[in-house]
């Protein structure tokens, strides 16, 4: 049987969607993390072997699209190219995870995808097929409007309160109670003793505090909502959008958070002809749709 396939290579899991050549979904299969940095080259090569053995079991793959983060890593690309070459699949492409996210979210229509999770990025494509992105530079220099940014700003509120540079807030007490921190040494150990995910995890506390009317949390939400609007505005201007859709993706925008509410309100003021929409399909479906487009 001839089919097409899309691969959403994520940091914690890999999802594959297979469709027949008419576009009907045949099946979906889940595998482990598509992350060469966390599982190593040997583990990544083993994952690719699993994926292509599965594709061979389905039938004859006419086109394949693989979307993942970190595709600029030369070793990742080398291993993927070797695996695809050994499989005999002629039509294939390796693209960024933001590309398949947009394609799935709008089912291939022109528009933008705004993603706010641990990091943040906006990616768009217009009717001419031109693309543009803003953000996605990483937490050290960017990622405005992300979970990391909310968590970082929340911790800033804590240290400012302890120093006497800022007011006492409900948010600070929530963070200290949740993390069971009582002094400067423990706080520093928490901040610098792990990766960025532990900072981003505090975004939920910012959301809770903002819902309760905490001033510091509300200020953080408004500031980061504006950062997200700037991402959309930059992409829209570069692609010549005066109207269109922006699909909201990532944990902080796909749910009814205070950040989503504040962003939608600000965007409505800044660009009333650009409308926020829920994603139509996920990234794995987006990859499969991009594979189908290769046949056309």
mmCIF file of N, CA, C and O in Angstrom, residues 61-128:
data_model
loop_
_atom_site.group_PDB
_atom_site.id
_atom_site.type_symbol
_atom_site.label_atom_id
_atom_site.label_comp_id
_atom_site.label_asym_id
_atom_site.label_seq_id
_atom_site.Cartn_x
_atom_site.Cartn_y
_atom_site.Cartn_z
ATOM 1 N N UNK A 61 6.165 4.158 1.396
ATOM 2 C CA UNK A 61 6.021 5.579 1.724
ATOM 3 C C UNK A 61 6.396 6.432 0.515
ATOM 4 O O UNK A 61 7.545 6.430 0.064
ATOM 5 N N UNK A 62 5.405 7.151 -0.012
ATOM 6 C CA UNK A 62 5.593 7.967 -1.200
ATOM 7 C C UNK A 62 6.236 9.320 -0.874
ATOM 8 O O UNK A 62 6.943 9.884 -1.700
ATOM 9 N N UNK A 63 5.960 9.855 0.314
ATOM 10 C CA UNK A 63 6.519 11.146 0.723
ATOM 11 C C UNK A 63 6.542 11.212 2.248
ATOM 12 O O UNK A 63 5.639 10.716 2.915
ATOM 13 N N UNK A 64 7.593 11.851 2.759
ATOM 14 C CA UNK A 64 7.795 11.919 4.203
ATOM 15 C C UNK A 64 8.232 13.322 4.597
ATOM 16 O O UNK A 64 9.129 13.899 3.985
ATOM 17 N N UNK A 65 7.581 13.875 5.602
ATOM 18 C CA UNK A 65 8.009 15.155 6.172
ATOM 19 C C UNK A 65 8.311 14.947 7.646
ATOM 20 O O UNK A 65 7.472 14.436 8.396
ATOM 21 N N UNK A 66 9.506 15.349 8.051
ATOM 22 C CA UNK A 66 9.925 15.255 9.448
ATOM 23 C C UNK A 66 10.098 16.666 9.982
ATOM 24 O O UNK A 66 10.856 17.464 9.435
ATOM 25 N N UNK A 67 9.380 16.990 11.039
ATOM 26 C CA UNK A 67 9.510 18.290 11.685
ATOM 27 C C UNK A 67 10.083 18.113 13.075
ATOM 28 O O UNK A 67 9.651 17.231 13.821
ATOM 29 N N UNK A 68 11.060 18.940 13.434
ATOM 30 C CA UNK A 68 11.700 18.805 14.749
ATOM 31 C C UNK A 68 12.415 20.089 15.105
ATOM 32 O O UNK A 68 12.740 20.908 14.244
ATOM 33 N N UNK A 69 12.673 20.243 16.383
ATOM 34 C CA UNK A 69 13.516 21.340 16.836
ATOM 35 C C UNK A 69 14.978 20.942 16.633
ATOM 36 O O UNK A 69 15.309 19.762 16.540
ATOM 37 N N UNK A 70 15.855 21.924 16.552
ATOM 38 C CA UNK A 70 17.289 21.653 16.479
ATOM 39 C C UNK A 70 17.759 21.060 15.169
ATOM 40 O O UNK A 70 18.776 20.356 15.129
ATOM 41 N N UNK A 71 17.049 21.355 14.068
ATOM 42 C CA UNK A 71 17.434 20.744 12.789
ATOM 43 C C UNK A 71 18.724 21.336 12.223
ATOM 44 O O UNK A 71 19.271 20.815 11.257
ATOM 45 N N UNK A 72 19.190 22.434 12.835
ATOM 46 C CA UNK A 72 20.462 23.003 12.376
ATOM 47 C C UNK A 72 21.653 22.197 12.888
ATOM 48 O O UNK A 72 22.786 22.402 12.441
ATOM 49 N N UNK A 73 21.405 21.282 13.814
ATOM 50 C CA UNK A 73 22.466 20.410 14.325
ATOM 51 C C UNK A 73 22.949 19.508 13.186
ATOM 52 O O UNK A 73 22.196 18.674 12.692
ATOM 53 N N UNK A 74 24.204 19.645 12.757
ATOM 54 C CA UNK A 74 24.671 18.883 11.593
ATOM 55 C C UNK A 74 24.653 17.375 11.814
ATOM 56 O O UNK A 74 24.426 16.612 10.876
ATOM 57 N N UNK A 75 24.887 16.941 13.052
ATOM 58 C CA UNK A 75 24.886 15.500 13.320
ATOM 59 C C UNK A 75 23.483 14.940 13.195
ATOM 60 O O UNK A 75 23.289 13.840 12.655
ATOM 61 N N UNK A 76 22.494 15.679 13.688
ATOM 62 C CA UNK A 76 21.101 15.234 13.540
ATOM 63 C C UNK A 76 20.757 15.083 12.066
ATOM 64 O O UNK A 76 20.197 14.060 11.650
ATOM 65 N N UNK A 77 21.051 16.099 11.290
ATOM 66 C CA UNK A 77 20.721 16.046 9.861
ATOM 67 C C UNK A 77 21.454 14.894 9.180
ATOM 68 O O UNK A 77 20.876 14.194 8.336
ATOM 69 N N UNK A 78 22.689 14.663 9.544
ATOM 70 C CA UNK A 78 23.468 13.579 8.946
ATOM 71 C C UNK A 78 22.826 12.222 9.242
ATOM 72 O O UNK A 78 22.696 11.379 8.348
ATOM 73 N N UNK A 79 22.412 12.009 10.492
ATOM 74 C CA UNK A 79 21.808 10.738 10.869
ATOM 75 C C UNK A 79 20.451 10.548 10.178
ATOM 76 O O UNK A 79 20.115 9.444 9.754
ATOM 77 N N UNK A 80 19.671 11.631 10.080
ATOM 78 C CA UNK A 80 18.369 11.549 9.410
ATOM 79 C C UNK A 80 18.560 11.234 7.930
ATOM 80 O O UNK A 80 17.869 10.375 7.370
ATOM 81 N N UNK A 81 19.492 11.928 7.297
ATOM 82 C CA UNK A 81 19.747 11.694 5.869
ATOM 83 C C UNK A 81 20.162 10.248 5.627
ATOM 84 O O UNK A 81 19.720 9.621 4.653
ATOM 85 N N UNK A 82 20.992 9.711 6.502
ATOM 86 C CA UNK A 82 21.447 8.326 6.342
ATOM 87 C C UNK A 82 20.280 7.355 6.491
ATOM 88 O O UNK A 82 20.143 6.397 5.718
ATOM 89 N N UNK A 83 19.417 7.608 7.476
ATOM 90 C CA UNK A 83 18.276 6.722 7.714
ATOM 91 C C UNK A 83 17.287 6.778 6.560
ATOM 92 O O UNK A 83 16.762 5.742 6.123
ATOM 93 N N UNK A 84 17.019 7.981 6.042
ATOM 94 C CA UNK A 84 16.091 8.116 4.916
ATOM 95 C C UNK A 84 16.679 7.453 3.673
ATOM 96 O O UNK A 84 15.974 6.757 2.931
ATOM 97 N N UNK A 85 17.965 7.670 3.459
ATOM 98 C CA UNK A 85 18.617 7.063 2.302
ATOM 99 C C UNK A 85 18.531 5.546 2.321
ATOM 100 O O UNK A 85 18.264 4.907 1.296
ATOM 101 N N UNK A 86 18.720 4.968 3.503
ATOM 102 C CA UNK A 86 18.655 3.511 3.632
ATOM 103 C C UNK A 86 17.238 2.994 3.431
ATOM 104 O O UNK A 86 17.035 1.847 3.019
ATOM 105 N N UNK A 87 16.243 3.846 3.693
ATOM 106 C CA UNK A 87 14.843 3.423 3.574
ATOM 107 C C UNK A 87 14.351 3.412 2.127
ATOM 108 O O UNK A 87 13.352 2.777 1.813
ATOM 109 N N UNK A 88 15.030 4.161 1.266
ATOM 110 C CA UNK A 88 14.632 4.225 -0.129
ATOM 111 C C UNK A 88 13.529 5.216 -0.425
ATOM 112 O O UNK A 88 12.964 5.219 -1.522
ATOM 113 N N UNK A 89 13.199 6.072 0.530
ATOM 114 C CA UNK A 89 12.169 7.089 0.312
ATOM 115 C C UNK A 89 12.782 8.246 -0.467
ATOM 116 O O UNK A 89 13.739 8.875 -0.003
ATOM 117 N N UNK A 90 12.257 8.550 -1.644
ATOM 118 C CA UNK A 90 12.834 9.583 -2.507
ATOM 119 C C UNK A 90 12.380 10.993 -2.121
ATOM 120 O O UNK A 90 13.173 11.925 -2.077
ATOM 121 N N UNK A 91 11.080 11.152 -1.898
ATOM 122 C CA UNK A 91 10.537 12.481 -1.581
ATOM 123 C C UNK A 91 10.453 12.648 -0.062
ATOM 124 O O UNK A 91 9.661 11.958 0.600
ATOM 125 N N UNK A 92 11.257 13.543 0.478
ATOM 126 C CA UNK A 92 11.228 13.778 1.915
ATOM 127 C C UNK A 92 11.808 15.151 2.218
ATOM 128 O O UNK A 92 12.498 15.762 1.377
ATOM 129 N N UNK A 93 11.510 15.660 3.396
ATOM 130 C CA UNK A 93 12.085 16.918 3.843
ATOM 131 C C UNK A 93 12.172 16.948 5.365
ATOM 132 O O UNK A 93 11.390 16.292 6.063
ATOM 133 N N UNK A 94 13.152 17.697 5.861
ATOM 134 C CA UNK A 94 13.355 17.911 7.293
ATOM 135 C C UNK A 94 13.163 19.397 7.557
ATOM 136 O O UNK A 94 13.882 20.223 6.996
ATOM 137 N N UNK A 95 12.164 19.735 8.365
ATOM 138 C CA UNK A 95 11.821 21.134 8.605
ATOM 139 C C UNK A 95 11.735 21.395 10.110
ATOM 140 O O UNK A 95 11.716 20.467 10.922
ATOM 141 N N UNK A 96 11.652 22.673 10.468
ATOM 142 C CA UNK A 96 11.521 23.052 11.869
ATOM 143 C C UNK A 96 10.169 22.665 12.434
ATOM 144 O O UNK A 96 9.169 22.589 11.703
ATOM 145 N N UNK A 97 10.112 22.444 13.752
ATOM 146 C CA UNK A 97 8.849 22.048 14.369
ATOM 147 C C UNK A 97 7.797 23.147 14.283
ATOM 148 O O UNK A 97 6.592 22.864 14.268
ATOM 149 N N UNK A 98 8.245 24.417 14.194
ATOM 150 C CA UNK A 98 7.276 25.508 14.061
ATOM 151 C C UNK A 98 6.563 25.470 12.703
ATOM 152 O O UNK A 98 5.423 25.915 12.576
ATOM 153 N N UNK A 99 7.230 24.924 11.687
ATOM 154 C CA UNK A 99 6.626 24.849 10.355
ATOM 155 C C UNK A 99 5.485 23.842 10.306
ATOM 156 O O UNK A 99 4.410 24.119 9.759
ATOM 157 N N UNK A 100 5.694 22.662 10.896
ATOM 158 C CA UNK A 100 4.623 21.671 10.893
ATOM 159 C C UNK A 100 3.503 22.085 11.849
ATOM 160 O O UNK A 100 2.337 21.759 11.629
ATOM 161 N N UNK A 101 3.867 22.816 12.909
ATOM 162 C CA UNK A 101 2.843 23.304 13.842
ATOM 163 C C UNK A 101 1.886 24.256 13.133
ATOM 164 O O UNK A 101 0.662 24.162 13.290
ATOM 165 N N UNK A 102 2.427 25.180 12.342
ATOM 166 C CA UNK A 102 1.584 26.119 11.588
ATOM 167 C C UNK A 102 0.740 25.389 10.554
ATOM 168 O O UNK A 102 -0.466 25.644 10.431
ATOM 169 N N UNK A 103 1.360 24.482 9.823
ATOM 170 C CA UNK A 103 0.640 23.785 8.755
ATOM 171 C C UNK A 103 -0.532 23.001 9.316
ATOM 172 O O UNK A 103 -1.630 22.973 8.738
ATOM 173 N N UNK A 104 -0.323 22.360 10.460
ATOM 174 C CA UNK A 104 -1.409 21.612 11.070
ATOM 175 C C UNK A 104 -2.460 22.514 11.679
ATOM 176 O O UNK A 104 -3.666 22.273 11.537
ATOM 177 N N UNK A 105 -2.012 23.574 12.347
ATOM 178 C CA UNK A 105 -2.935 24.463 13.061
ATOM 179 C C UNK A 105 -3.940 25.111 12.130
ATOM 180 O O UNK A 105 -5.108 25.288 12.487
ATOM 181 N N UNK A 106 -3.494 25.481 10.921
ATOM 182 C CA UNK A 106 -4.389 26.140 9.962
ATOM 183 C C UNK A 106 -4.702 25.253 8.763
ATOM 184 O O UNK A 106 -5.213 25.740 7.752
ATOM 185 N N UNK A 107 -4.403 23.960 8.882
ATOM 186 C CA UNK A 107 -4.671 22.997 7.796
ATOM 187 C C UNK A 107 -4.121 23.474 6.459
ATOM 188 O O UNK A 107 -4.741 23.301 5.406
ATOM 189 N N UNK A 108 -2.950 24.097 6.503
ATOM 190 C CA UNK A 108 -2.280 24.523 5.277
ATOM 191 C C UNK A 108 -2.634 25.914 4.800
ATOM 192 O O UNK A 108 -2.048 26.405 3.832
ATOM 193 N N UNK A 109 -3.594 26.566 5.466
ATOM 194 C CA UNK A 109 -3.977 27.924 5.044
ATOM 195 C C UNK A 109 -2.891 28.927 5.434
ATOM 196 O O UNK A 109 -2.144 28.722 6.393
ATOM 197 N N UNK A 110 -2.804 30.056 4.718
ATOM 198 C CA UNK A 110 -1.872 31.118 5.127
ATOM 199 C C UNK A 110 -2.270 31.668 6.495
ATOM 200 O O UNK A 110 -3.447 31.651 6.877
ATOM 201 N N UNK A 111 -1.304 32.168 7.226
ATOM 202 C CA UNK A 111 -1.578 32.740 8.535
ATOM 203 C C UNK A 111 -0.371 32.587 9.431
ATOM 204 O O UNK A 111 0.747 32.319 8.961
ATOM 205 N N UNK A 112 -0.583 32.726 10.714
ATOM 206 C CA UNK A 112 0.507 32.668 11.698
ATOM 207 C C UNK A 112 0.198 31.646 12.779
ATOM 208 O O UNK A 112 -0.972 31.374 13.085
ATOM 209 N N UNK A 113 1.234 31.112 13.362
ATOM 210 C CA UNK A 113 1.116 30.294 14.563
ATOM 211 C C UNK A 113 1.952 30.962 15.642
ATOM 212 O O UNK A 113 3.128 31.257 15.428
ATOM 213 N N UNK A 114 1.350 31.229 16.760
ATOM 214 C CA UNK A 114 2.048 31.798 17.912
ATOM 215 C C UNK A 114 2.149 30.707 18.962
ATOM 216 O O UNK A 114 1.139 30.155 19.396
ATOM 217 N N UNK A 115 3.367 30.395 19.350
ATOM 218 C CA UNK A 115 3.611 29.309 20.298
ATOM 219 C C UNK A 115 4.197 29.882 21.585
ATOM 220 O O UNK A 115 5.201 30.591 21.559
ATOM 221 N N UNK A 116 3.567 29.580 22.699
ATOM 222 C CA UNK A 116 4.082 29.976 24.002
ATOM 223 C C UNK A 116 4.045 28.774 24.937
ATOM 224 O O UNK A 116 2.973 28.368 25.405
ATOM 225 N N UNK A 117 5.203 28.195 25.154
ATOM 226 C CA UNK A 117 5.363 27.097 26.097
ATOM 227 C C UNK A 117 6.523 27.472 27.004
ATOM 228 O O UNK A 117 6.545 28.561 27.570
ATOM 229 N N UNK A 118 7.496 26.608 27.114
ATOM 230 C CA UNK A 118 8.710 26.976 27.838
ATOM 231 C C UNK A 118 9.382 28.157 27.148
ATOM 232 O O UNK A 118 9.876 29.080 27.791
ATOM 233 N N UNK A 119 9.393 28.133 25.809
ATOM 234 C CA UNK A 119 9.887 29.257 25.010
ATOM 235 C C UNK A 119 8.759 29.870 24.223
ATOM 236 O O UNK A 119 7.582 29.548 24.427
ATOM 237 N N UNK A 120 9.102 30.763 23.293
ATOM 238 C CA UNK A 120 8.074 31.407 22.475
ATOM 239 C C UNK A 120 8.603 31.704 21.083
ATOM 240 O O UNK A 120 9.795 31.974 20.899
ATOM 241 N N UNK A 121 7.683 31.644 20.108
ATOM 242 C CA UNK A 121 8.031 31.951 18.722
ATOM 243 C C UNK A 121 6.748 32.212 17.945
ATOM 244 O O UNK A 121 5.690 31.668 18.286
ATOM 245 N N UNK A 122 6.828 33.046 16.925
ATOM 246 C CA UNK A 122 5.727 33.224 15.986
ATOM 247 C C UNK A 122 6.264 32.922 14.597
ATOM 248 O O UNK A 122 7.344 33.390 14.217
ATOM 249 N N UNK A 123 5.521 32.120 13.854
ATOM 250 C CA UNK A 123 5.920 31.745 12.502
ATOM 251 C C UNK A 123 4.718 31.905 11.592
ATOM 252 O O UNK A 123 3.591 31.555 11.957
ATOM 253 N N UNK A 124 4.948 32.473 10.396
ATOM 254 C CA UNK A 124 3.843 32.699 9.487
ATOM 255 C C UNK A 124 4.186 32.409 8.040
ATOM 256 O O UNK A 124 5.368 32.350 7.661
ATOM 257 N N UNK A 125 3.144 32.214 7.240
ATOM 258 C CA UNK A 125 3.306 31.994 5.804
ATOM 259 C C UNK A 125 2.158 32.691 5.100
ATOM 260 O O UNK A 125 0.998 32.583 5.525
ATOM 261 N N UNK A 126 2.465 33.421 4.021
ATOM 262 C CA UNK A 126 1.408 34.121 3.291
ATOM 263 C C UNK A 126 0.964 33.326 2.064
ATOM 264 O O UNK A 126 1.460 32.221 1.804
ATOM 265 N N UNK A 127 0.040 33.875 1.312
ATOM 266 C CA UNK A 127 -0.538 33.169 0.165
ATOM 267 C C UNK A 127 0.489 32.915 -0.937
ATOM 268 O O UNK A 127 0.303 32.028 -1.774
ATOM 269 N N UNK A 128 1.573 33.696 -0.944
ATOM 270 C CA UNK A 128 2.627 33.499 -1.938
ATOM 271 C C UNK A 128 3.601 32.396 -1.529
ATOM 272 O O UNK A 128 4.505 32.066 -2.297
#
